[in-house]
Amino acid sequence: MITFTATNKTNSVQLNWRTTDEVNTAGFDVERSNNGNDFRKIGRIASFNSAGVHNYQFDDQQPLNGTSFYRLRQVDR
């Protein structure tokens, strides 16, 4: 993982991340929390699972009111 950012949009939150040299990676589970402790999966993005730098994007179309916390869970093959 090189970077992971979240950007507020008008009615959504855009998550962007960049990886390098993925090995045996099936994808990424996107998780969200309102308190930073209790996370729930809100989506999954398939990985490229190859050498090189890869860019990913996920749009949270139903963001929570107030502060949200996001994390990625890398899922192995």
mmCIF file of N, CA and C in Angstrom:
data_model
loop_
_atom_site.group_PDB
_atom_site.id
_atom_site.type_symbol
_atom_site.label_atom_id
_atom_site.label_comp_id
_atom_site.label_asym_id
_atom_site.label_seq_id
_atom_site.Cartn_x
_atom_site.Cartn_y
_atom_site.Cartn_z
ATOM 1 N N MET A 1 0.854 -1.165 0.000
ATOM 2 C CA MET A 1 0.000 0.000 0.000
ATOM 3 C C MET A 1 0.906 1.236 0.000
ATOM 4 N N ILE A 2 0.677 2.084 -0.982
ATOM 5 C CA ILE A 2 1.461 3.316 -1.068
ATOM 6 C C ILE A 2 0.691 4.477 -0.458
ATOM 7 N N THR A 3 -0.575 4.643 -0.875
ATOM 8 C CA THR A 3 -1.407 5.726 -0.348
ATOM 9 C C THR A 3 -2.834 5.237 -0.160
ATOM 10 N N PHE A 4 -3.581 5.945 0.711
ATOM 11 C CA PHE A 4 -5.007 5.701 0.912
ATOM 12 C C PHE A 4 -5.615 7.014 1.351
ATOM 13 N N THR A 5 -6.563 7.560 0.545
ATOM 14 C CA THR A 5 -7.172 8.849 0.858
ATOM 15 C C THR A 5 -8.686 8.769 0.732
ATOM 16 N N ALA A 6 -9.362 9.650 1.458
ATOM 17 C CA ALA A 6 -10.814 9.795 1.378
ATOM 18 C C ALA A 6 -11.121 11.261 1.130
ATOM 19 N N THR A 7 -12.004 11.521 0.157
ATOM 20 C CA THR A 7 -12.353 12.890 -0.208
ATOM 21 C C THR A 7 -13.860 13.050 -0.189
ATOM 22 N N ASN A 8 -14.345 14.055 0.560
ATOM 23 C CA ASN A 8 -15.772 14.360 0.581
ATOM 24 C C ASN A 8 -16.206 14.915 -0.760
ATOM 25 N N LYS A 9 -17.286 14.376 -1.288
ATOM 26 C CA LYS A 9 -17.939 14.912 -2.482
ATOM 27 C C LYS A 9 -19.309 15.401 -2.043
ATOM 28 N N THR A 10 -20.117 15.908 -2.957
ATOM 29 C CA THR A 10 -21.421 16.464 -2.598
ATOM 30 C C THR A 10 -22.300 15.463 -1.862
ATOM 31 N N ASN A 11 -22.489 14.267 -2.398
ATOM 32 C CA ASN A 11 -23.346 13.257 -1.776
ATOM 33 C C ASN A 11 -22.643 11.921 -1.607
ATOM 34 N N SER A 12 -21.328 11.930 -1.568
ATOM 35 C CA SER A 12 -20.571 10.686 -1.465
ATOM 36 C C SER A 12 -19.189 10.969 -0.887
ATOM 37 N N VAL A 13 -18.467 9.900 -0.621
ATOM 38 C CA VAL A 13 -17.063 9.989 -0.222
ATOM 39 C C VAL A 13 -16.279 9.131 -1.202
ATOM 40 N N GLN A 14 -15.273 9.727 -1.824
ATOM 41 C CA GLN A 14 -14.449 9.004 -2.795
ATOM 42 C C GLN A 14 -13.172 8.511 -2.121
ATOM 43 N N LEU A 15 -12.963 7.200 -2.177
ATOM 44 C CA LEU A 15 -11.758 6.585 -1.621
ATOM 45 C C LEU A 15 -10.818 6.233 -2.765
ATOM 46 N N ASN A 16 -9.554 6.566 -2.611
ATOM 47 C CA ASN A 16 -8.540 6.256 -3.601
ATOM 48 C C ASN A 16 -7.353 5.634 -2.897
ATOM 49 N N TRP A 17 -6.787 4.594 -3.511
ATOM 50 C CA TRP A 17 -5.574 4.018 -2.960
ATOM 51 C C TRP A 17 -4.683 3.523 -4.079
ATOM 52 N N ARG A 18 -3.421 3.376 -3.739
ATOM 53 C CA ARG A 18 -2.410 2.948 -4.699
ATOM 54 C C ARG A 18 -1.587 1.847 -4.063
ATOM 55 N N THR A 19 -1.330 0.794 -4.846
ATOM 56 C CA THR A 19 -0.532 -0.326 -4.359
ATOM 57 C C THR A 19 0.628 -0.573 -5.316
ATOM 58 N N THR A 20 1.527 -1.428 -4.877
ATOM 59 C CA THR A 20 2.615 -1.839 -5.750
ATOM 60 C C THR A 20 2.933 -3.308 -5.523
ATOM 61 N N ASP A 21 3.264 -3.978 -6.598
ATOM 62 C CA ASP A 21 3.726 -5.363 -6.572
ATOM 63 C C ASP A 21 2.827 -6.286 -5.748
ATOM 64 N N GLU A 22 1.582 -6.403 -6.184
ATOM 65 C CA GLU A 22 0.625 -7.278 -5.508
ATOM 66 C C GLU A 22 0.954 -8.738 -5.817
ATOM 67 N N VAL A 23 0.951 -9.566 -4.784
ATOM 68 C CA VAL A 23 1.231 -10.993 -4.935
ATOM 69 C C VAL A 23 0.146 -11.775 -4.202
ATOM 70 N N ASN A 24 -0.525 -12.682 -4.906
ATOM 71 C CA ASN A 24 -1.570 -13.530 -4.326
ATOM 72 C C ASN A 24 -2.692 -12.720 -3.680
ATOM 73 N N THR A 25 -3.062 -11.623 -4.300
ATOM 74 C CA THR A 25 -4.121 -10.762 -3.771
ATOM 75 C C THR A 25 -5.388 -10.930 -4.602
ATOM 76 N N ALA A 26 -6.485 -11.271 -3.944
ATOM 77 C CA ALA A 26 -7.770 -11.425 -4.636
ATOM 78 C C ALA A 26 -8.482 -10.083 -4.768
ATOM 79 N N GLY A 27 -8.388 -9.246 -3.739
ATOM 80 C CA GLY A 27 -9.077 -7.961 -3.779
ATOM 81 C C GLY A 27 -8.969 -7.228 -2.462
ATOM 82 N N PHE A 28 -9.785 -6.175 -2.356
ATOM 83 C CA PHE A 28 -9.784 -5.327 -1.167
ATOM 84 C C PHE A 28 -11.214 -5.148 -0.679
ATOM 85 N N ASP A 29 -11.462 -5.467 0.584
ATOM 86 C CA ASP A 29 -12.738 -5.158 1.209
ATOM 87 C C ASP A 29 -12.653 -3.737 1.736
ATOM 88 N N VAL A 30 -13.645 -2.921 1.386
ATOM 89 C CA VAL A 30 -13.730 -1.548 1.877
ATOM 90 C C VAL A 30 -14.643 -1.565 3.094
ATOM 91 N N GLU A 31 -14.149 -1.034 4.210
ATOM 92 C CA GLU A 31 -14.913 -1.043 5.457
ATOM 93 C C GLU A 31 -15.077 0.376 5.989
ATOM 94 N N ARG A 32 -16.196 0.589 6.706
ATOM 95 C CA ARG A 32 -16.525 1.909 7.240
ATOM 96 C C ARG A 32 -16.980 1.785 8.690
ATOM 97 N N SER A 33 -16.698 2.835 9.469
ATOM 98 C CA SER A 33 -17.088 2.868 10.876
ATOM 99 C C SER A 33 -17.472 4.292 11.254
ATOM 100 N N ASN A 34 -18.360 4.411 12.242
ATOM 101 C CA ASN A 34 -18.690 5.740 12.765
ATOM 102 C C ASN A 34 -17.916 6.057 14.036
ATOM 103 N N ASN A 35 -17.190 5.060 14.586
ATOM 104 C CA ASN A 35 -16.467 5.301 15.836
ATOM 105 C C ASN A 35 -14.991 4.890 15.783
ATOM 106 N N GLY A 36 -14.535 4.341 14.668
ATOM 107 C CA GLY A 36 -13.138 3.941 14.532
ATOM 108 C C GLY A 36 -12.824 2.579 15.122
ATOM 109 N N ASN A 37 -13.836 1.904 15.666
ATOM 110 C CA ASN A 37 -13.639 0.583 16.267
ATOM 111 C C ASN A 37 -14.477 -0.510 15.612
ATOM 112 N N ASP A 38 -15.720 -0.203 15.330
ATOM 113 C CA ASP A 38 -16.655 -1.192 14.794
ATOM 114 C C ASP A 38 -16.843 -0.956 13.294
ATOM 115 N N PHE A 39 -16.141 -1.752 12.475
ATOM 116 C CA PHE A 39 -16.168 -1.575 11.028
ATOM 117 C C PHE A 39 -17.104 -2.582 10.376
ATOM 118 N N ARG A 40 -17.758 -2.136 9.286
ATOM 119 C CA ARG A 40 -18.624 -2.998 8.484
ATOM 120 C C ARG A 40 -18.190 -2.904 7.027
ATOM 121 N N LYS A 41 -18.218 -4.030 6.352
ATOM 122 C CA LYS A 41 -17.865 -4.067 4.939
ATOM 123 C C LYS A 41 -18.942 -3.367 4.119
ATOM 124 N N ILE A 42 -18.512 -2.451 3.234
ATOM 125 C CA ILE A 42 -19.454 -1.740 2.373
ATOM 126 C C ILE A 42 -19.183 -2.006 0.896
ATOM 127 N N GLY A 43 -18.137 -2.768 0.600
ATOM 128 C CA GLY A 43 -17.855 -3.089 -0.800
ATOM 129 C C GLY A 43 -16.582 -3.882 -0.955
ATOM 130 N N ARG A 44 -16.375 -4.366 -2.179
ATOM 131 C CA ARG A 44 -15.149 -5.094 -2.503
ATOM 132 C C ARG A 44 -14.711 -4.688 -3.904
ATOM 133 N N ILE A 45 -13.416 -4.508 -4.049
ATOM 134 C CA ILE A 45 -12.803 -4.199 -5.337
ATOM 135 C C ILE A 45 -11.813 -5.309 -5.654
ATOM 136 N N ALA A 46 -11.907 -5.887 -6.839
ATOM 137 C CA ALA A 46 -10.959 -6.919 -7.265
ATOM 138 C C ALA A 46 -9.592 -6.281 -7.504
ATOM 139 N N SER A 47 -8.547 -7.043 -7.238
ATOM 140 C CA SER A 47 -7.190 -6.514 -7.407
ATOM 141 C C SER A 47 -6.629 -6.889 -8.770
ATOM 142 N N PHE A 48 -5.571 -6.190 -9.165
ATOM 143 C CA PHE A 48 -4.853 -6.524 -10.390
ATOM 144 C C PHE A 48 -3.951 -7.736 -10.169
ATOM 145 N N ASN A 49 -3.467 -7.913 -8.938
ATOM 146 C CA ASN A 49 -2.622 -9.043 -8.554
ATOM 147 C C ASN A 49 -1.441 -9.223 -9.505
ATOM 148 N N SER A 50 -0.686 -8.141 -9.690
ATOM 149 C CA SER A 50 0.472 -8.202 -10.580
ATOM 150 C C SER A 50 1.506 -7.170 -10.148
ATOM 151 N N ALA A 51 2.674 -7.282 -10.716
ATOM 152 C CA ALA A 51 3.747 -6.333 -10.430
ATOM 153 C C ALA A 51 3.380 -4.957 -10.978
ATOM 154 N N GLY A 52 3.998 -3.935 -10.420
ATOM 155 C CA GLY A 52 3.762 -2.569 -10.876
ATOM 156 C C GLY A 52 2.880 -1.803 -9.912
ATOM 157 N N VAL A 53 2.640 -0.550 -10.230
ATOM 158 C CA VAL A 53 1.815 0.337 -9.413
ATOM 159 C C VAL A 53 0.391 0.322 -9.956
ATOM 160 N N HIS A 54 -0.587 0.180 -9.041
ATOM 161 C CA HIS A 54 -1.994 0.117 -9.438
ATOM 162 C C HIS A 54 -2.812 1.129 -8.634
ATOM 163 N N ASN A 55 -3.753 1.786 -9.315
ATOM 164 C CA ASN A 55 -4.635 2.767 -8.684
ATOM 165 C C ASN A 55 -6.047 2.200 -8.592
ATOM 166 N N TYR A 56 -6.679 2.438 -7.444
ATOM 167 C CA TYR A 56 -8.033 1.954 -7.192
ATOM 168 C C TYR A 56 -8.913 3.100 -6.720
ATOM 169 N N GLN A 57 -10.229 2.960 -6.973
ATOM 170 C CA GLN A 57 -11.196 3.953 -6.504
ATOM 171 C C GLN A 57 -12.478 3.254 -6.080
ATOM 172 N N PHE A 58 -13.077 3.745 -5.000
ATOM 173 C CA PHE A 58 -14.368 3.263 -4.525
ATOM 174 C C PHE A 58 -15.155 4.476 -4.052
ATOM 175 N N ASP A 59 -16.414 4.577 -4.462
ATOM 176 C CA ASP A 59 -17.273 5.687 -4.042
ATOM 177 C C ASP A 59 -18.298 5.186 -3.043
ATOM 178 N N ASP A 60 -18.263 5.744 -1.833
ATOM 179 C CA ASP A 60 -19.271 5.446 -0.811
ATOM 180 C C ASP A 60 -20.474 6.324 -1.123
ATOM 181 N N GLN A 61 -21.499 5.730 -1.727
ATOM 182 C CA GLN A 61 -22.682 6.466 -2.162
ATOM 183 C C GLN A 61 -23.678 6.740 -1.037
ATOM 184 N N GLN A 62 -23.461 6.123 0.136
ATOM 185 C CA GLN A 62 -24.348 6.342 1.276
ATOM 186 C C GLN A 62 -23.519 6.638 2.521
ATOM 187 N N PRO A 63 -22.776 7.755 2.496
ATOM 188 C CA PRO A 63 -21.923 8.058 3.648
ATOM 189 C C PRO A 63 -22.751 8.337 4.900
ATOM 190 N N LEU A 64 -22.146 8.080 6.040
ATOM 191 C CA LEU A 64 -22.793 8.346 7.323
ATOM 192 C C LEU A 64 -22.788 9.841 7.600
ATOM 193 N N ASN A 65 -23.707 10.287 8.438
ATOM 194 C CA ASN A 65 -23.671 11.673 8.905
ATOM 195 C C ASN A 65 -22.532 11.825 9.892
ATOM 196 N N GLY A 66 -21.859 12.945 9.864
ATOM 197 C CA GLY A 66 -20.754 13.184 10.789
ATOM 198 C C GLY A 66 -19.470 12.549 10.284
ATOM 199 N N THR A 67 -18.581 12.245 11.208
ATOM 200 C CA THR A 67 -17.275 11.691 10.874
ATOM 201 C C THR A 67 -17.368 10.198 10.601
ATOM 202 N N SER A 68 -16.713 9.778 9.538
ATOM 203 C CA SER A 68 -16.615 8.354 9.205
ATOM 204 C C SER A 68 -15.154 7.948 9.159
ATOM 205 N N PHE A 69 -14.900 6.710 9.470
ATOM 206 C CA PHE A 69 -13.565 6.135 9.389
ATOM 207 C C PHE A 69 -13.616 5.037 8.337
ATOM 208 N N TYR A 70 -12.588 4.968 7.507
ATOM 209 C CA TYR A 70 -12.526 3.959 6.460
ATOM 210 C C TYR A 70 -11.237 3.156 6.604
ATOM 211 N N ARG A 71 -11.317 1.895 6.201
ATOM 212 C CA ARG A 71 -10.114 1.067 6.150
ATOM 213 C C ARG A 71 -10.281 0.042 5.042
ATOM 214 N N LEU A 72 -9.141 -0.507 4.636
ATOM 215 C CA LEU A 72 -9.104 -1.552 3.615
ATOM 216 C C LEU A 72 -8.628 -2.837 4.244
ATOM 217 N N ARG A 73 -9.222 -3.927 3.829
ATOM 218 C CA ARG A 73 -8.766 -5.253 4.244
ATOM 219 C C ARG A 73 -8.333 -5.974 2.969
ATOM 220 N N GLN A 74 -7.038 -6.243 2.872
ATOM 221 C CA GLN A 74 -6.523 -6.954 1.707
ATOM 222 C C GLN A 74 -6.868 -8.425 1.836
ATOM 223 N N VAL A 75 -7.501 -8.974 0.803
ATOM 224 C CA VAL A 75 -7.952 -10.359 0.815
ATOM 225 C C VAL A 75 -7.010 -11.175 -0.069
ATOM 226 N N ASP A 76 -6.396 -12.201 0.513
ATOM 227 C CA ASP A 76 -5.490 -13.067 -0.233
ATOM 228 C C ASP A 76 -6.255 -14.100 -1.035
ATOM 229 N N ARG A 77 -5.604 -14.629 -2.031
ATOM 230 C CA ARG A 77 -6.181 -15.710 -2.835
ATOM 231 C C ARG A 77 -6.143 -17.002 -2.054
#
